[in-house]
Coordinates of C-alpha atoms in Angstrom, one line a residue:
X1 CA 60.5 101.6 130.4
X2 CA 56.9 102.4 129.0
X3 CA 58.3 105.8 127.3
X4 CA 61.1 102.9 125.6
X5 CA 58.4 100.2 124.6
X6 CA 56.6 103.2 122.7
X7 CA 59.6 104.5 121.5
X8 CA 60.3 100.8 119.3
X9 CA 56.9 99.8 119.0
X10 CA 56.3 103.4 116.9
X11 CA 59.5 103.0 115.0
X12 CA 58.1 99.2 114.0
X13 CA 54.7 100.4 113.3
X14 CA 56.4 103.2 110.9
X15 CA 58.6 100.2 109.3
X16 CA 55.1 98.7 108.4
X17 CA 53.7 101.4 106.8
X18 CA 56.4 102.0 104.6
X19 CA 56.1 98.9 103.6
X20 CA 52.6 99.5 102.5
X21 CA 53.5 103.0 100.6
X22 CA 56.3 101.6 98.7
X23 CA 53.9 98.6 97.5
X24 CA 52.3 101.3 95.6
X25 CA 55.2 102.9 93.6
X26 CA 56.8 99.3 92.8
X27 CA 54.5 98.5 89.6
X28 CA 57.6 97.1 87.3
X29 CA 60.8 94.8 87.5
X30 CA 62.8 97.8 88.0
X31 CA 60.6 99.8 90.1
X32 CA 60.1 96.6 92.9
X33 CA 64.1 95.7 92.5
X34 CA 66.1 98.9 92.1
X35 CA 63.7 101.8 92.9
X36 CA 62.9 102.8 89.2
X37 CA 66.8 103.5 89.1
X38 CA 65.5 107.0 90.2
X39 CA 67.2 107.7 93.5
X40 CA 68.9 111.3 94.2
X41 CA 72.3 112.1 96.1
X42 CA 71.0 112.2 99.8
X43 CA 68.6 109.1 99.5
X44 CA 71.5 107.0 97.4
X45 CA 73.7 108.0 100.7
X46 CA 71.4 107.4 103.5
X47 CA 70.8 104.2 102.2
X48 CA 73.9 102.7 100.8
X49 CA 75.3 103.9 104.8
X50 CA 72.3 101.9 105.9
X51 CA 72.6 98.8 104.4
X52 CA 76.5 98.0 105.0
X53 CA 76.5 99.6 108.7
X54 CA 74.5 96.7 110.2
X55 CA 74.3 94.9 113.7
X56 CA 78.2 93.7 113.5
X57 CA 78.9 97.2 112.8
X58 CA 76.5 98.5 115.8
X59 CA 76.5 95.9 118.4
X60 CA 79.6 93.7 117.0
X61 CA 82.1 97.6 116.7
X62 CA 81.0 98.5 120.5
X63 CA 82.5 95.0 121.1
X64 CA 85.6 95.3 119.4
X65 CA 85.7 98.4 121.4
X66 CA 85.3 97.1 124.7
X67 CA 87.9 94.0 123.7
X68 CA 90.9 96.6 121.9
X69 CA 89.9 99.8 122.4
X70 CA 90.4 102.1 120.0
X71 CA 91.8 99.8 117.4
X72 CA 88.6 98.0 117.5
X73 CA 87.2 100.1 114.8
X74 CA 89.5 98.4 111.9
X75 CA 86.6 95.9 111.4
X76 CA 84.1 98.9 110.9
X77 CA 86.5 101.2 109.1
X78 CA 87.4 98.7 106.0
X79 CA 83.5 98.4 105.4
X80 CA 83.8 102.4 105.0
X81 CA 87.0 101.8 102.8
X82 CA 85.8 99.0 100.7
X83 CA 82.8 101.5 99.8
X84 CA 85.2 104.4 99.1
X85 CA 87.2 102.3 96.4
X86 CA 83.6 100.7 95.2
X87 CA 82.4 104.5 95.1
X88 CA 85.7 106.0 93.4
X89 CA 87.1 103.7 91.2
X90 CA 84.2 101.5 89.7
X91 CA 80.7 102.3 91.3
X92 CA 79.8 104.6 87.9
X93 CA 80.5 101.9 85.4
X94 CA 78.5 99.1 87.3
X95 CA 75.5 102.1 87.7
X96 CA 76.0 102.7 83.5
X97 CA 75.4 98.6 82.9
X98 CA 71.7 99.1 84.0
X99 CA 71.1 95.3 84.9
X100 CA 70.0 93.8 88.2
X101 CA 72.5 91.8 89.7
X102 CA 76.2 90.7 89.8
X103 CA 75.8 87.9 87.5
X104 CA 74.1 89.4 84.7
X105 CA 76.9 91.6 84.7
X106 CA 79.4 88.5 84.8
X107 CA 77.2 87.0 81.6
X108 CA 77.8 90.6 79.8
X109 CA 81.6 90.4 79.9
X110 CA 82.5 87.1 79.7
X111 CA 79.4 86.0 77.0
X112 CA 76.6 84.3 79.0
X113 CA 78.2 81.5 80.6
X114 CA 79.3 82.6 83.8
X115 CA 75.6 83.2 85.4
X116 CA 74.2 80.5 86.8
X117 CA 77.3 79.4 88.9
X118 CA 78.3 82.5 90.2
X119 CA 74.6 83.0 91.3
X120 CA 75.1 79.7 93.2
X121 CA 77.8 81.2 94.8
X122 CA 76.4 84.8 96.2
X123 CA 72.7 83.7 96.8
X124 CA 74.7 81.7 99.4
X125 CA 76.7 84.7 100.4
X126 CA 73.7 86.8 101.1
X127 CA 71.3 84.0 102.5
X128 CA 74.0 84.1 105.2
X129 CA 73.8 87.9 105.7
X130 CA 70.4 87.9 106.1
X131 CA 70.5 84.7 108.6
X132 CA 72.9 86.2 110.9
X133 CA 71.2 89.8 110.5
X134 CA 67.9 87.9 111.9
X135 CA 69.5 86.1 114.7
X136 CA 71.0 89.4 115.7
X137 CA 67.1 90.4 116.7
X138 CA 67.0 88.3 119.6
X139 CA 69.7 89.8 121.6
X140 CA 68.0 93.5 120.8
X141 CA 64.4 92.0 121.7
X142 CA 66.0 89.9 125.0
X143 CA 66.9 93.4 125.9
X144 CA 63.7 95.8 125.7
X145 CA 61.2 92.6 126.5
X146 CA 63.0 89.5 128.0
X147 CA 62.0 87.6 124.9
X148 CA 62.2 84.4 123.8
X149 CA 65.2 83.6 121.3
X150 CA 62.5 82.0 119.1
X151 CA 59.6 84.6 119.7
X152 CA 62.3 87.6 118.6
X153 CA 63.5 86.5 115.8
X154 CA 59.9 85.6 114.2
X155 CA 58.2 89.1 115.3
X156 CA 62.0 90.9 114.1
X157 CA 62.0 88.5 110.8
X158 CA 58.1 88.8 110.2
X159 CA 58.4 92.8 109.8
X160 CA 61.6 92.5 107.8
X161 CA 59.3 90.1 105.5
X162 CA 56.3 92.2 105.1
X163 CA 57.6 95.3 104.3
X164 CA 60.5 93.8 101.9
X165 CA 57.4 92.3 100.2
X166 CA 55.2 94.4 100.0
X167 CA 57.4 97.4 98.4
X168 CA 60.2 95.8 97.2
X169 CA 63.3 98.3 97.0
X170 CA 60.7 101.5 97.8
X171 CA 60.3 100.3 101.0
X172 CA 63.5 99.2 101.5
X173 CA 65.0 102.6 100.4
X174 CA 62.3 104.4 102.3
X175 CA 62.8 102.5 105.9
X176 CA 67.1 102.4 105.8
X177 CA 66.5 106.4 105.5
X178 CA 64.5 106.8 108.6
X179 CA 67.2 103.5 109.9
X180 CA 69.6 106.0 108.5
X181 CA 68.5 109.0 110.4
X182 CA 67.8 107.0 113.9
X183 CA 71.0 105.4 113.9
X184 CA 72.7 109.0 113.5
X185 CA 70.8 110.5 116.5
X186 CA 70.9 107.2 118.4
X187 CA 74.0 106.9 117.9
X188 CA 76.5 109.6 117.0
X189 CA 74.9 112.2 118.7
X190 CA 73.3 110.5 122.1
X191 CA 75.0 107.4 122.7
X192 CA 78.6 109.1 122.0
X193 CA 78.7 112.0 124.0
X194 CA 77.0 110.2 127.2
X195 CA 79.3 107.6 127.1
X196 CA 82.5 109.4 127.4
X197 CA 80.8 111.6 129.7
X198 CA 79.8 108.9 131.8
X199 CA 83.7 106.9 131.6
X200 CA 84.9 110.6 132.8
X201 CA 86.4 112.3 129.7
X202 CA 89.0 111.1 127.8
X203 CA 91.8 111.6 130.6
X204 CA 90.3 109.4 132.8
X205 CA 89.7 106.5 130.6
X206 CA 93.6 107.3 129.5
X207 CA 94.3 106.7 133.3
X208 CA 92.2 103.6 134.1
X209 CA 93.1 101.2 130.9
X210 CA 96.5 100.3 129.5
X211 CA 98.1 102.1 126.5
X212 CA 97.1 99.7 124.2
X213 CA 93.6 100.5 124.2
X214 CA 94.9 103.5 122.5
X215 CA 97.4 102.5 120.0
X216 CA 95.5 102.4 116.6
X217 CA 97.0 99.1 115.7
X218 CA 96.8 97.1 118.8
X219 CA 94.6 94.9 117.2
X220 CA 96.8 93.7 115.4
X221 CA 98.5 93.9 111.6
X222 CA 97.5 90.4 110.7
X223 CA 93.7 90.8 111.6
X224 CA 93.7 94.3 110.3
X225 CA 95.0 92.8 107.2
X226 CA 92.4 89.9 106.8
X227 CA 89.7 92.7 107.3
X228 CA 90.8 94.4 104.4
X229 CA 90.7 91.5 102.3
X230 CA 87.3 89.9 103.7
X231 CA 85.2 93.1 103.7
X232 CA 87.0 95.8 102.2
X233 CA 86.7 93.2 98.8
X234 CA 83.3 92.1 99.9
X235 CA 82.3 95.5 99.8
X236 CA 83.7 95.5 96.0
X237 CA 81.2 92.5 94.7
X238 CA 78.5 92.0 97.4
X239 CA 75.1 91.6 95.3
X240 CA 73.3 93.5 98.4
X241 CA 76.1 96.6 97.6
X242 CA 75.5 96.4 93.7
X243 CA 72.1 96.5 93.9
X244 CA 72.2 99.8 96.0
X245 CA 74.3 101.0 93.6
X246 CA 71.7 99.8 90.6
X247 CA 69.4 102.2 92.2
X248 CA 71.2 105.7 91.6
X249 CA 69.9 107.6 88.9
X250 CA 73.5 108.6 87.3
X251 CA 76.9 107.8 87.1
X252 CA 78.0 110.3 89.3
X253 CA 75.1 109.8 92.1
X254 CA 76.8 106.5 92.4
X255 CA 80.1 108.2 92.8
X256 CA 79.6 110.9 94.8
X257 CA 76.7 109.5 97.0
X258 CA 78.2 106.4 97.6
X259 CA 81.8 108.6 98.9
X260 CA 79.7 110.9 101.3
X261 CA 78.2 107.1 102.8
X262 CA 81.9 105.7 102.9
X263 CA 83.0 108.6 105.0
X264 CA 79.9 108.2 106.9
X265 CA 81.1 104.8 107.8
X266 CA 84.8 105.5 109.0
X267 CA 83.1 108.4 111.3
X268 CA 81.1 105.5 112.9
X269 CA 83.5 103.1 113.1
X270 CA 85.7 105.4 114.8
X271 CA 82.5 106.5 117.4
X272 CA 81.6 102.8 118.1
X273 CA 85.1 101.9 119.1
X274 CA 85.0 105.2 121.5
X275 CA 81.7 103.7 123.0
X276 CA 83.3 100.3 124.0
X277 CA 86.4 101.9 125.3
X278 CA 84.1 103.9 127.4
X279 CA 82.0 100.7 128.5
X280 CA 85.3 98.9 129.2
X281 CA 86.2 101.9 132.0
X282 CA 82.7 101.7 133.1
X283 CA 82.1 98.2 133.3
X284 CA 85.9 96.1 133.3
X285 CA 84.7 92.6 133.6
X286 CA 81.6 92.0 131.6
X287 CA 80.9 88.2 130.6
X288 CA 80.8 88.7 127.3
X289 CA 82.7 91.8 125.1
X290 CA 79.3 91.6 122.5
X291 CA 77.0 92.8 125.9
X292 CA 79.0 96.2 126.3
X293 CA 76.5 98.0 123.8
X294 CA 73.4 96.0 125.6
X295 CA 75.0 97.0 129.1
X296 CA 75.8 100.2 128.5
X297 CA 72.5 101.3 126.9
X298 CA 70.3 100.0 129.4
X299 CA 72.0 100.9 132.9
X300 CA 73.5 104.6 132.2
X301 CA 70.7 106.0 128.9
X302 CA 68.0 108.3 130.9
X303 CA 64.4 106.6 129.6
X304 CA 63.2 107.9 126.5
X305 CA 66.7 108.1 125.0
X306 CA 67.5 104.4 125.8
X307 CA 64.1 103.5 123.7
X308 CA 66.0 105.7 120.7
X309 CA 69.2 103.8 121.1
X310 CA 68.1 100.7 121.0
X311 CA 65.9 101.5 118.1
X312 CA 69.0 102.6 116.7
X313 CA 70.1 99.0 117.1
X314 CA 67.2 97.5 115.6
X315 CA 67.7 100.1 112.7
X316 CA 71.2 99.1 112.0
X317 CA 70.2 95.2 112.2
X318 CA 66.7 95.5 110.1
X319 CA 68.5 98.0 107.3
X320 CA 71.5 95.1 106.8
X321 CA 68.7 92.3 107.2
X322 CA 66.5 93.7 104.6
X323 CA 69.2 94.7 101.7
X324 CA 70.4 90.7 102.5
X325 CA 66.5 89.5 101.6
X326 CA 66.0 91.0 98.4
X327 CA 69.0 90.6 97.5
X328 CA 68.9 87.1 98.5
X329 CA 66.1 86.9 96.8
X330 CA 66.7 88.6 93.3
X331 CA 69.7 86.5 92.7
X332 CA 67.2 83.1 93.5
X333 CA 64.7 84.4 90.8
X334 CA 67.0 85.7 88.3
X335 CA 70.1 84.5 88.4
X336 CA 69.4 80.8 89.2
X337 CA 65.4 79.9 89.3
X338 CA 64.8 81.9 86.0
X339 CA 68.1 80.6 83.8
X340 CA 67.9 77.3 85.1
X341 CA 63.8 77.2 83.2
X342 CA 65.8 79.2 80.6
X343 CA 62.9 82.0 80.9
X344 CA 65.1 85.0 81.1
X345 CA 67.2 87.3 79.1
X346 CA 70.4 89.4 80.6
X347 CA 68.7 92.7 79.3
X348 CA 65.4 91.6 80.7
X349 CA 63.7 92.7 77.6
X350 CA 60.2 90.9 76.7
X351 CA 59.1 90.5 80.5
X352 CA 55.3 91.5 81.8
X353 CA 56.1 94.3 84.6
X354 CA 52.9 92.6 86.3
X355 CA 54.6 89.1 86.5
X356 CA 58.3 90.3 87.5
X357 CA 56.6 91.9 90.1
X358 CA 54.5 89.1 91.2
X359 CA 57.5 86.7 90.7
X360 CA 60.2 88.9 92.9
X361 CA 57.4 89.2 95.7
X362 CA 56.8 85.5 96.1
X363 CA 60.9 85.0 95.9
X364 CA 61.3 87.2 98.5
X365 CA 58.6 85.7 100.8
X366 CA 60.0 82.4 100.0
X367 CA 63.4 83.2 101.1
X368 CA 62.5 85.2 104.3
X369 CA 60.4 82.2 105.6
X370 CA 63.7 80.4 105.1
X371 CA 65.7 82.9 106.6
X372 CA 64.0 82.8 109.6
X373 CA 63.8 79.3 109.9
X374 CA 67.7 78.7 109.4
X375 CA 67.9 81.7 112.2
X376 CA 65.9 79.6 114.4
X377 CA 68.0 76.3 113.9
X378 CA 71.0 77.9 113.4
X379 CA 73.4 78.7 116.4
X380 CA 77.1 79.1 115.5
X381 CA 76.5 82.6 113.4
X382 CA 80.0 83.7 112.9
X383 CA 81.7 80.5 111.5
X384 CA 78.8 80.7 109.2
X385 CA 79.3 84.0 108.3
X386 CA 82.9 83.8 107.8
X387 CA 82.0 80.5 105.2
X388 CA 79.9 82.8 103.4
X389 CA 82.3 85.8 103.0
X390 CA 85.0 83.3 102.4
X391 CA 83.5 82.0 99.3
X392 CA 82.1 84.8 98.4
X393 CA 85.7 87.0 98.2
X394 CA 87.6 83.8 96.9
X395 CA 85.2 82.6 94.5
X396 CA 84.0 85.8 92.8
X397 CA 86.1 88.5 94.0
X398 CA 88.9 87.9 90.8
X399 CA 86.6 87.4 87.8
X400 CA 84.7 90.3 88.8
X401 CA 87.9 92.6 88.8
X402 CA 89.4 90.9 85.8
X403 CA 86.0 91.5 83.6
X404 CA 86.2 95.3 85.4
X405 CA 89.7 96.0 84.6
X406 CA 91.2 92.9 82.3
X407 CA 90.3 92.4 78.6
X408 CA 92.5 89.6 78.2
X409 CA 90.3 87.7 81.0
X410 CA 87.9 84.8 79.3
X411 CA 84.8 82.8 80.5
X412 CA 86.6 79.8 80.7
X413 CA 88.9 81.9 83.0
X414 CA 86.2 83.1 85.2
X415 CA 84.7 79.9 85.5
X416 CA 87.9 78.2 86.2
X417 CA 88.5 80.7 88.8
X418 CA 85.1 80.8 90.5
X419 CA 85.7 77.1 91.0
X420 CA 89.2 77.1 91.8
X421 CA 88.8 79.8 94.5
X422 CA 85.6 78.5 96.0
X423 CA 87.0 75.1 96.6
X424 CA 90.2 75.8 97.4
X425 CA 88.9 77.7 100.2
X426 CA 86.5 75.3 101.5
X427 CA 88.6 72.3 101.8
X428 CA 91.9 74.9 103.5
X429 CA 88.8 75.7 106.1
X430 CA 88.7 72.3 106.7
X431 CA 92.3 72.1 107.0
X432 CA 93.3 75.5 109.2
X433 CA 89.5 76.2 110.6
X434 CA 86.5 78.3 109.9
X435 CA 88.1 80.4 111.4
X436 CA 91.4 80.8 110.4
X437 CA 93.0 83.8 108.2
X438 CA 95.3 81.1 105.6
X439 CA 91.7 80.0 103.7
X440 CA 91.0 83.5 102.4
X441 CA 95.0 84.3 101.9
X442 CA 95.5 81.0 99.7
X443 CA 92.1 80.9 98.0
X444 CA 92.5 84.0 96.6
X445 CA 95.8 83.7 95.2
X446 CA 94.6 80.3 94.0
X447 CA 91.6 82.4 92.1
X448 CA 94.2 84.9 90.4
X449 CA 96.6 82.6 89.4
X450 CA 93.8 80.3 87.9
X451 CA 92.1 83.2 86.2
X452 CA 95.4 84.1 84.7
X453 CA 96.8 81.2 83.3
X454 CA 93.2 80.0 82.1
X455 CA 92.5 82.8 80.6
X456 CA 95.8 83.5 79.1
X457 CA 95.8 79.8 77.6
X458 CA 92.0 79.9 76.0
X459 CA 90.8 82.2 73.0
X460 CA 89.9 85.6 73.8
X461 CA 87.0 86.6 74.2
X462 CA 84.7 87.5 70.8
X463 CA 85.0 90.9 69.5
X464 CA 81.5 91.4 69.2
X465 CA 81.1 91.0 72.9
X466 CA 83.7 92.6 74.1
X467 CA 82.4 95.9 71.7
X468 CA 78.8 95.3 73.7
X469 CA 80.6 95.5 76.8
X470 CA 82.1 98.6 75.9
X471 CA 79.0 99.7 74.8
X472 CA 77.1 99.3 77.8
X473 CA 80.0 100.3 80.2
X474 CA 79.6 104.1 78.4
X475 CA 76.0 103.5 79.0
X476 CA 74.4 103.0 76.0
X477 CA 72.8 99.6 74.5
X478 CA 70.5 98.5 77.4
X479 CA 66.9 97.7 76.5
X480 CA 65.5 98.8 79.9
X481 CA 63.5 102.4 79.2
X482 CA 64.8 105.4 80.9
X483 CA 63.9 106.4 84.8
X484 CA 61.7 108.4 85.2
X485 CA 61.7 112.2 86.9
X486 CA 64.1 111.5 89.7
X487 CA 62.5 111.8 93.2
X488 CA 62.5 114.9 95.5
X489 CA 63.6 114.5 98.8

């Protein structure tokens, strides 16, 4: 195991010193939050795959594996088609807005009102990303070191922290590559191939398990479905997604990039559901479906490669974790913190670069200390999870297609909307379940029909801001200077 400890402890040292470099590139708002806006097709890919292919997609896909077989990869593959359609249909128009997060862009459609609530709403949603992406530390440290629950998730959440402070969105981008780049070796191209190799081919895990482990839809149409609408549509509005996309340095980076990372993620999905089928032939009657990818890592990996793997774990956990902190955080300073003192502007025009800076560092120091001390105290992850995605697609999911695609749609219809659907869903979770698919099915609806009928019985919305949408959708009319020289990679 010595070869393995070295193995992670290098990777983590690396993660560190990244954090360091990218400290010295992030000298304004834009630098520290969105990389300068400067990133190039291959970075804008390896990253955007990074962030969204975290430990439920690593760990939590092998799983579904080992529970369905190969139908367990829906879970994984509507990530990868929720950041098609975000890549395709609407990733170049939120890149040509040039603002910071998802509520700015709310405030520019519907006329400033719609900020500070819907901030509310998805600095919730991502606090509970970055929670659940921490605890997910101390199964990979209980692995390589027998750790401590407690102990793992500090040193895990302590390196997340530093470097996400230090650099901001530079060191972000700069670790999810080499996360980006692990994960593929680790796991694609090592983890795969052994696996089926070590079940006996795919004729022999044919022979030992039923034929439902093969049917693509075993899983089931109804779960299948709920997927689709939890994270194919959380793809579409997720504050950690948008601000990758805030990062590319044109309209069609955002397109194309983000397409090549979408494909990247239904190849995945498709390889960790192969891995768990494997582990189900290998090992049929394991306590727990999550401990396939822990199982079958440690007992059949030759040393060396098992250190890889698992930091191919730890990549896929730290990449989602850190994309969950700042945006966490960036949404706390400028979407709630910032509006509520009544100190910023939606262009952003008249701040110091010196004090953004300063101000985005503290907020994201802030929020990982309480990250990690909710991960500590918190046990139940997935309900909480599922809470957070729940409001998150109910409450936000509608005005932010209807200010995309709907000039009809009002502020007083968002608003309406962002209420309707958020509560809606909260109390039919107390009726059905955390749990339970009806919340999401009936708060949305809720949410469309409010945002209609609202919107449909209020004034329109002013000319002159509908022509400064316009305006800023075709990319022209922001304050924030150009990017600079886009960065060779």
């Amino acid at each position: 195991m010595a070869v393995d400890y070295t193995v992670i402890v290098v990777y983590l040292a690396g993660m560190l010193a990244m954090g360091w470099w990218g400290m010295r590139r992030a000298k304004s708002k834009s630098e520290f939050l969105v990389a300068g806006r400067r990133l190039g097709p291959w970075m804008y890919s390896g990253t955007m795959a990074a962030i969204v292919l975290g430990g439920a997609s690593t760990i939590g896909g092998v799983g579904l594996g080992y529970q369905y077989g190969l139908s367990g990869a829906w879970m994984v593959f509507t990530i990868g088609l929720g950041l098609l359609a975000l890549s395709v249909f609407f990733s170049a128009r939120i890149a040509r807005l040039k603002v910071y997060t998802v509520s700015e862009m709310l405030d520019l459609r519907y006329g400033g009102r719609a900020g500070v609530i819907s901030g509310v709403v998805m600095w919730a949603y991502t606090l509970m990303l970055a929670v659940t992406s921490t605890i997910a530390y101390a199964t990979i440290f209980d692995v390589l070191f027998d750790m401590n629950r407690t102990i793992a998730i500090i040193l895990g959440g302590s390196i997340v922290v530093a470097y996400s402070t230090l650099g901001g969105m530079w060191s972000i981008t700069l670790t999810d590559m080499v996360q980006f780049v692990v994960k593929t070796i680790g796991v694609l191209l090592l983890l795969l191939p052994i696996a089926v190799v070590k079940a006996g081919g795919f004729s022999e895990m044919k022979a030992k398990l039923p034929t439902e482990y093969f049917d693509p839809l075993g899983i089931g149409g109804e779960t299948i479905f709920t997927y689709v609408l939890i994270y194919t549509f959380g793809m579409l509005i997720g504050q950690d997604i948008w601000q990758r996309v805030f990062t590319a340095r044109s309209d069609k980076v955002a397109r194309y990039g983000g397409t090549v990372a979408g494909t990247y993620c239904l190849v995945y999905a498709i390889a960790g559901a192969v891995i768990g089928t494997a582990a189900k032939v290998m090992y049929p009657k394991l306590p727990s479906a999550d401990a396939a990818f822990a199982t079958i890592v440690k007992d059949e990996l030759p040393m060396g490669v098992r250190g890889l793997v698992l930091a191919a774990a730890l990549a896929a956990v730290m990449s989602t974790s850190s994309g969950a902190l700042i945006a966490c955080a960036t949404v706390a300073n400028n979407d709630i913190w910032s509006r509520l003192k009544g100190a910023v502007k939606s262009d952003g025009a008249g701040d110091e670069p010196y004090d953004e800076v300063k101000g985005n560092r503290l907020f994201i120091l802030i929020m990982g200390i309480a990250v990690v001390l909710i991960a500590i105290a918190l046990n139940d992850v997935v309900q909480a999870l599922t809470v957070a995605y729940n409001l998150l697609v109910a409450g936000l999911l509608v005005p932010i297609l209807g200010g995309l695609l709907w000039k009809r749609g009002t502020a007083e219809g968002a608003l309406a909307a962002v209420a309707a659907g958020g509560l809606s869903v909260i109390g039919l979770m107390w009726g059905y379940g955390i749990l339970a698919n009806e919340p999401i099915y009936y708060g949305l609806l809720i949410s469309l029909a409010v945002y209609v009928l609202v919107s449909l019985a209020t004034k329109p919305t002013d000319a002159v801001i509908l022509a400064a949408w316009r305006e800023r959708l075709a990319g022209r009319g922001s304050a924030e200077a150009e990017p600079d020289t886009p960065v060779a990679v």
